[in-house]
Amino acid sequence: MDKKALSERDICTKFITPAVGDAGWDLHLQVREEVTFTRGRVIVRGKVVSRGTSSRADYILYHKPNLPLAVIEAKDNQHSVGAGMQQALRYAEQMDLPFALSSNGDGFVFHDRTSTGAEVELELPLDAFPSPQELWERYCVWKGIDGGAAAAASQDYYSDGSGKAPRYYQITAINRTVEAIARGQNRLLLVMATGTGKTYTAFQVIWRLWKAGAKKRILFLADRNILVDQTRTNDFKPFGQAMTKITNRYVDKSYEIYLSLYQAVTGTEEERNIYKQFSRDFFDLIVVDECHRGSAADDSAWREILDYFSSATHVGLTATPKETEEVSNIHYFGEPIYTYSLRQGIEDGFLAPYKVVRLDLDKDLTGWRPEQGQRDEHGLEIEDRIYNQRDFDRGLVLKERTRLVARKITEFLKGTDRFSKTIVFCENIDHAERMRQALVNENGDLAAQDRRYVMRITGDEPEGKMQLDNFIDPESRYPVIVTTSELLTTGVDAQTCKAIVLDQRIQSPTKFKQIIGRGTRINEDFGKYYFTILDFKKATELFADPGFDGDPVQIYEPTGDESPVPPDEATDGEGTDEGRPATPGTWPGAGDESEGTDGRHRRYVVGGVPVSVASERVQYYGPGGKLITESLRDYTRNKVAEEFASLDDFLRTWSTADKKEALLRELEERGVLLDALAEEVGRDYDAFDLVCHVAFGQPPLTRRERAEQVRKRDYFTRYGPEARAVIDALLEKYADEGVESLERMDVLRVQPFTEMGTPTEIIRGFGGRERYLAAIQELQQHLYAAAA
């Protein structure tokens, strides 16, 4: 047997797997092969989506299920024994694994990230692979786990028998948290982007500590009823009869797992603080969901509870830790024990990327000043000053502005999908109601079919709140558009939300990221891979905040009457007035505006003031999550230069590539925005010409010009008339769609090829599959011959 001739898989089967098994690893329970642990970034090209390359480890070794210890990267025997080490280290770092190994079948290179051994990296023969016990002991030393802590750290995960496994980052978060608590750490902060499974992660942490006997009574706190109910019926369901929800200010001390709204156990009067009916040491673990919204403040109701149960372990969960001069999550909980960011979630393909449509309205930019003595529709004299975006829909209502926003939202939905679930964030309840009315008027046809097509869901309106479950249910068609102010900013699992409209002035990066989180979930069954933000009040300028991560793939600013659809490129609320009724003519929480003689803030309502869209600008974001500040051409030139030293280098790679589509996909994954480039330079050009022209200054040819050149050369006379007809049709396909269409066998299943025969008959006309593929290769060579 020639070892050099063996494939990588053969090396795994014949050498690596036996060596691992001989070292004492249970190949059925402790070893997994070809483990795909990311999904691959969602790449958006106009309305077409695809996925980038996923990450796949050749081997992952476990102490027991979901307690991974090591990763092995295999190479064939043409490579050196350590050729896969850098890749293995990247995977080990990403999955928080202490040990990384590389092998080509001759032996192993072993890297110890714990620094608990004599050497960090050393070579091992095949028969010296480390045993499971050795790596587990070194792992425990690295983590500071001993005695009773080891029992909790190795406690089994909950499994429902369906085969569902936590994602790699959830495993890291769960294991780090359990291990830290087992070591005696009493305050922990876990930061995970919205849509990445914080509650499921919390469930597994609680389950393992509970089952290990490390924590016996647990309190899970949230500040919204829907969050508690979702938790109880979904992720926490396995706790069964051991779990209760505290309601009606009634305390039953016979349970072990308690779920509660903090409002349900606290109050302004001492007798309403029912949490004091528990002894101070009753709970030994308290988990605070969405802890950025209250527990960080020293005088908050959350902190009263945490201070009362000060002997318990406190775990804070949030997607957006709050850090201001007055409020700090980190000051209370400490530095996050683990962070899984929005950007990383998008990069891994677990979260949806998004586009941004920015619409600047003229009155928002230039302001509006009333005529002297002008009165509003309620007869109130309007204070003489310049009103701007800060005032609109708060201190002053321009009715035409509301209608314009509703019209632009409707135009966007008509240009995409009128049944895309959409959340419109408004300034207050009054604004949300007026926006609902305007949207009903713009969508009268669909509102007539079902009154729930547009609904207002705010804290003061029971009818709308009753529809919240229907809105977040992917199977329910209605409501489609919901208007709100604060109630839906956080915690609502709207998996199929495809559009988020911001007509609310947002100054807080924390709140902004929470709102963005309403759309970041992917639901492939319902075609939800990305979402779009329509921004009418410059809220997306918060992308520039240095603490923000996970920037959009595109920003588009239409002007005038242009469509807002981006062009193809490739219970109790919180806040100022959610949950309070809006009184016509008054402005709850007006803040810095003038008061009337009765001491109430005025909200002027003015009709007849024309409002229009003022500006247009297109910006792009690279896959690294940074705004491209240079021109798209310069950015492309620099990106291509990172991959190809010269035009000859690019031409050589292009001509030798078996699949041009794969090369183009690789360029896109490296950050070359081919679809955006086509939008700017011209959609009649092939991706090849776009790169040659923009990056290397070559004069471009359109696809049709290239196709006609091939026809003039008459290279294919040696083929029979049927085969020549196929080639001519392929050239036409290329001229219309590009080189990718030539390389796909399924092109033979569409017009006009279906009129020429079945795919099998067409391929037989070339003399078989190999000759057909050779003809396609030759056709591509002739298409790009002039450039070479």
Tab-separated table of C-alpha atoms in Angstrom, residues 290-499:
chain	number	residue	atom	x	y	z
A	290	GLU	CA	-32.336	40.733	30.178
A	291	CYS	CA	-30.324	42.088	33.106
A	292	HIS	CA	-29.347	45.249	31.190
A	293	ARG	CA	-32.828	46.664	31.809
A	294	GLY	CA	-32.821	47.029	35.569
A	295	SER	CA	-30.544	44.988	37.748
A	296	ALA	CA	-27.534	47.121	36.924
A	297	ALA	CA	-28.978	50.153	38.739
A	298	ASP	CA	-28.221	50.314	42.461
A	299	ASP	CA	-31.747	51.498	43.369
A	300	SER	CA	-33.733	49.156	41.100
A	301	ALA	CA	-36.327	46.615	42.205
A	302	TRP	CA	-34.128	43.891	40.728
A	303	ARG	CA	-31.261	44.908	42.959
A	304	GLU	CA	-33.531	44.855	46.009
A	305	ILE	CA	-34.177	41.175	45.334
A	306	LEU	CA	-30.544	40.379	44.591
A	307	ASP	CA	-29.392	42.192	47.718
A	308	TYR	CA	-31.969	40.339	49.839
A	309	PHE	CA	-30.791	36.962	48.517
A	310	SER	CA	-27.145	38.010	48.696
A	311	SER	CA	-25.894	34.532	49.642
A	312	ALA	CA	-27.178	33.062	46.352
A	313	THR	CA	-25.189	32.865	43.135
A	314	HIS	CA	-26.341	35.590	40.734
A	315	VAL	CA	-26.145	35.044	36.963
A	316	GLY	CA	-27.011	37.884	34.579
A	317	LEU	CA	-28.111	37.202	30.985
A	318	THR	CA	-28.116	39.894	28.323
A	319	ALA	CA	-27.446	40.572	24.675
A	320	THR	CA	-26.460	44.141	25.458
A	321	PRO	CA	-24.646	44.854	28.727
A	322	LYS	CA	-25.351	48.408	29.833
A	323	GLU	CA	-22.387	50.584	30.746
A	324	THR	CA	-23.040	54.232	31.614
A	325	GLU	CA	-21.885	56.571	34.349
A	326	GLU	CA	-25.009	55.725	36.368
A	327	VAL	CA	-25.585	52.074	35.443
A	328	SER	CA	-23.164	49.199	34.990
A	329	ASN	CA	-23.780	45.484	34.533
A	330	ILE	CA	-20.060	44.779	34.738
A	331	HIS	CA	-19.710	46.682	38.014
A	332	TYR	CA	-22.260	44.309	39.579
A	333	PHE	CA	-21.717	40.992	37.799
A	334	GLY	CA	-18.082	41.358	36.756
A	335	GLU	CA	-16.582	40.954	33.286
A	336	PRO	CA	-18.573	38.596	31.055
A	337	ILE	CA	-17.585	34.985	31.526
A	338	TYR	CA	-18.376	34.493	27.845
A	339	THR	CA	-19.467	36.713	24.972
A	340	TYR	CA	-21.015	35.556	21.710
A	341	SER	CA	-21.549	38.670	19.637
A	342	LEU	CA	-24.004	39.605	16.911
A	343	ARG	CA	-21.103	39.872	14.466
A	344	GLN	CA	-19.853	36.371	15.301
A	345	GLY	CA	-23.377	34.970	15.014
A	346	ILE	CA	-23.755	36.475	11.538
A	347	GLU	CA	-20.290	35.264	10.530
A	348	ASP	CA	-21.079	31.718	11.703
A	349	GLY	CA	-24.396	31.725	9.850
A	350	PHE	CA	-26.572	31.330	12.950
A	351	LEU	CA	-27.962	34.873	12.722
A	352	ALA	CA	-29.474	36.749	9.812
A	353	PRO	CA	-27.569	39.598	8.170
A	354	TYR	CA	-29.488	42.692	7.194
A	355	LYS	CA	-29.765	45.572	4.795
A	356	VAL	CA	-30.503	49.149	5.759
A	357	VAL	CA	-32.706	51.542	3.794
A	358	ARG	CA	-32.185	55.110	5.041
A	359	LEU	CA	-34.844	57.652	4.169
A	360	ASP	CA	-34.198	61.249	5.167
A	361	LEU	CA	-37.315	63.417	5.014
A	362	ASP	CA	-36.991	67.067	4.058
A	363	LYS	CA	-38.682	68.476	7.159
A	364	ASP	CA	-36.492	66.285	9.370
A	365	LEU	CA	-33.409	67.838	7.784
A	366	THR	CA	-34.485	71.472	7.368
A	367	GLY	CA	-37.041	71.750	10.155
A	368	TRP	CA	-40.462	73.420	10.073
A	369	ARG	CA	-41.551	76.760	11.504
A	370	PRO	CA	-45.225	77.733	11.953
A	371	GLU	CA	-46.614	80.986	10.671
A	372	GLN	CA	-47.109	83.684	13.277
A	373	GLY	CA	-50.210	82.903	15.338
A	374	GLN	CA	-50.821	79.592	13.561
A	375	ARG	CA	-53.035	77.142	15.426
A	376	ASP	CA	-53.091	73.380	15.228
A	377	GLU	CA	-56.116	71.149	14.551
A	378	HIS	CA	-57.126	71.297	18.229
A	379	GLY	CA	-57.122	75.096	18.223
A	380	LEU	CA	-53.866	75.383	20.187
A	381	GLU	CA	-51.582	78.216	19.176
A	382	ILE	CA	-48.296	76.702	18.074
A	383	GLU	CA	-45.221	78.082	19.781
A	384	ASP	CA	-43.159	80.055	17.263
A	385	ARG	CA	-39.871	78.248	16.788
A	386	ILE	CA	-38.205	75.797	14.426
A	387	TYR	CA	-39.346	72.198	14.946
A	388	ASN	CA	-37.095	69.362	13.791
A	389	GLN	CA	-36.696	65.594	13.920
A	390	ARG	CA	-36.309	65.724	17.695
A	391	ASP	CA	-39.828	67.159	17.970
A	392	PHE	CA	-41.764	65.229	15.328
A	393	ASP	CA	-44.350	62.799	16.728
A	394	ARG	CA	-43.389	63.872	20.238
A	395	GLY	CA	-44.064	67.589	20.666
A	396	LEU	CA	-45.486	68.148	17.192
A	397	VAL	CA	-47.282	65.924	14.715
A	398	LEU	CA	-47.061	66.572	10.966
A	399	LYS	CA	-49.856	64.421	9.614
A	400	GLU	CA	-48.358	64.348	6.127
A	401	ARG	CA	-45.120	63.002	7.555
A	402	THR	CA	-46.962	60.027	9.075
A	403	ARG	CA	-48.723	59.381	5.765
A	404	LEU	CA	-45.418	59.540	3.849
A	405	VAL	CA	-43.735	57.048	6.168
A	406	ALA	CA	-46.716	54.680	5.840
A	407	ARG	CA	-46.624	55.075	2.064
A	408	LYS	CA	-42.896	54.265	1.889
A	409	ILE	CA	-43.335	51.204	4.112
A	410	THR	CA	-46.132	50.019	1.836
A	411	GLU	CA	-44.041	50.645	-1.300
A	412	PHE	CA	-41.257	48.547	0.187
A	413	LEU	CA	-43.606	45.665	0.990
A	414	LYS	CA	-45.263	45.837	-2.427
A	415	GLY	CA	-41.799	45.657	-4.004
A	416	THR	CA	-40.793	42.633	-1.915
A	417	ASP	CA	-43.567	40.663	-0.177
A	418	ARG	CA	-46.734	42.216	1.247
A	419	PHE	CA	-46.971	39.421	3.789
A	420	SER	CA	-43.486	39.900	5.224
A	421	LYS	CA	-43.953	40.333	8.962
A	422	THR	CA	-42.998	43.895	9.864
A	423	ILE	CA	-42.516	45.801	13.130
A	424	VAL	CA	-42.827	49.613	13.061
A	425	PHE	CA	-41.219	51.273	16.103
A	426	CYS	CA	-42.892	54.593	16.894
A	427	GLU	CA	-42.187	57.371	19.403
A	428	ASN	CA	-45.149	56.658	21.692
A	429	ILE	CA	-48.566	55.041	21.820
A	430	ASP	CA	-50.273	57.979	20.117
A	431	HIS	CA	-47.778	57.803	17.246
A	432	ALA	CA	-48.221	54.020	17.015
A	433	GLU	CA	-52.000	54.463	16.692
A	434	ARG	CA	-51.711	57.152	14.031
A	435	MET	CA	-49.214	54.996	12.123
A	436	ARG	CA	-51.617	52.061	12.306
A	437	GLN	CA	-54.366	54.176	10.788
A	438	ALA	CA	-52.089	55.455	8.019
A	439	LEU	CA	-50.932	51.925	7.170
A	440	VAL	CA	-54.527	50.660	7.079
A	441	ASN	CA	-55.376	53.416	4.610
A	442	GLU	CA	-52.343	52.583	2.436
A	443	ASN	CA	-53.202	48.870	2.504
A	444	GLY	CA	-56.983	49.053	2.357
A	445	ASP	CA	-57.291	46.024	0.083
A	446	LEU	CA	-55.551	43.652	2.493
A	447	ALA	CA	-56.968	45.288	5.630
A	448	ALA	CA	-60.432	44.653	4.190
A	449	GLN	CA	-59.623	40.952	3.778
A	450	ASP	CA	-58.519	40.665	7.423
A	451	ARG	CA	-58.634	43.451	10.000
A	452	ARG	CA	-55.480	42.016	11.589
A	453	TYR	CA	-53.302	42.868	8.585
A	454	VAL	CA	-52.173	45.957	10.550
A	455	MET	CA	-52.345	45.927	14.352
A	456	ARG	CA	-51.104	48.176	17.140
A	457	ILE	CA	-49.432	46.159	19.898
A	458	THR	CA	-48.743	48.418	22.883
A	459	GLY	CA	-48.928	48.018	26.637
A	460	ASP	CA	-52.264	49.850	26.986
A	461	GLU	CA	-54.238	47.958	24.347
A	462	PRO	CA	-55.528	44.445	25.225
A	463	GLU	CA	-56.841	43.678	21.736
A	464	GLY	CA	-53.414	44.170	20.182
A	465	LYS	CA	-51.572	42.326	22.946
A	466	MET	CA	-53.859	39.346	22.370
A	467	GLN	CA	-52.419	39.132	18.834
A	468	LEU	CA	-48.777	39.063	19.959
A	469	ASP	CA	-48.613	35.268	20.001
A	470	ASN	CA	-50.046	35.166	16.490
A	471	PHE	CA	-47.485	37.665	15.273
A	472	ILE	CA	-44.531	35.652	16.574
A	473	ASP	CA	-45.994	32.326	15.393
A	474	PRO	CA	-44.397	31.479	12.011
A	475	GLU	CA	-47.488	29.439	11.063
A	476	SER	CA	-49.878	32.366	11.607
A	477	ARG	CA	-50.333	34.712	8.652
A	478	TYR	CA	-51.740	37.604	10.680
A	479	PRO	CA	-50.921	40.151	11.966
A	480	VAL	CA	-48.513	41.175	9.206
A	481	ILE	CA	-47.611	44.742	10.195
A	482	VAL	CA	-47.534	45.757	13.857
A	483	THR	CA	-46.926	49.237	15.219
A	484	THR	CA	-45.464	49.644	18.701
A	485	SER	CA	-43.276	51.907	20.795
A	486	GLU	CA	-41.568	49.866	23.518
A	487	LEU	CA	-43.374	46.573	24.035
A	488	LEU	CA	-41.588	44.684	21.248
A	489	THR	CA	-38.100	46.121	21.734
A	490	THR	CA	-36.788	43.033	23.493
A	491	GLY	CA	-37.452	39.423	24.354
A	492	VAL	CA	-40.018	38.744	21.623
A	493	ASP	CA	-39.030	35.761	19.496
A	494	ALA	CA	-40.265	36.904	16.081
A	495	GLN	CA	-38.520	34.323	13.911
A	496	THR	CA	-40.066	35.394	10.614
A	497	CYS	CA	-39.828	39.179	11.015
A	498	LYS	CA	-38.365	40.372	7.704
A	499	ALA	CA	-38.672	44.145	8.087
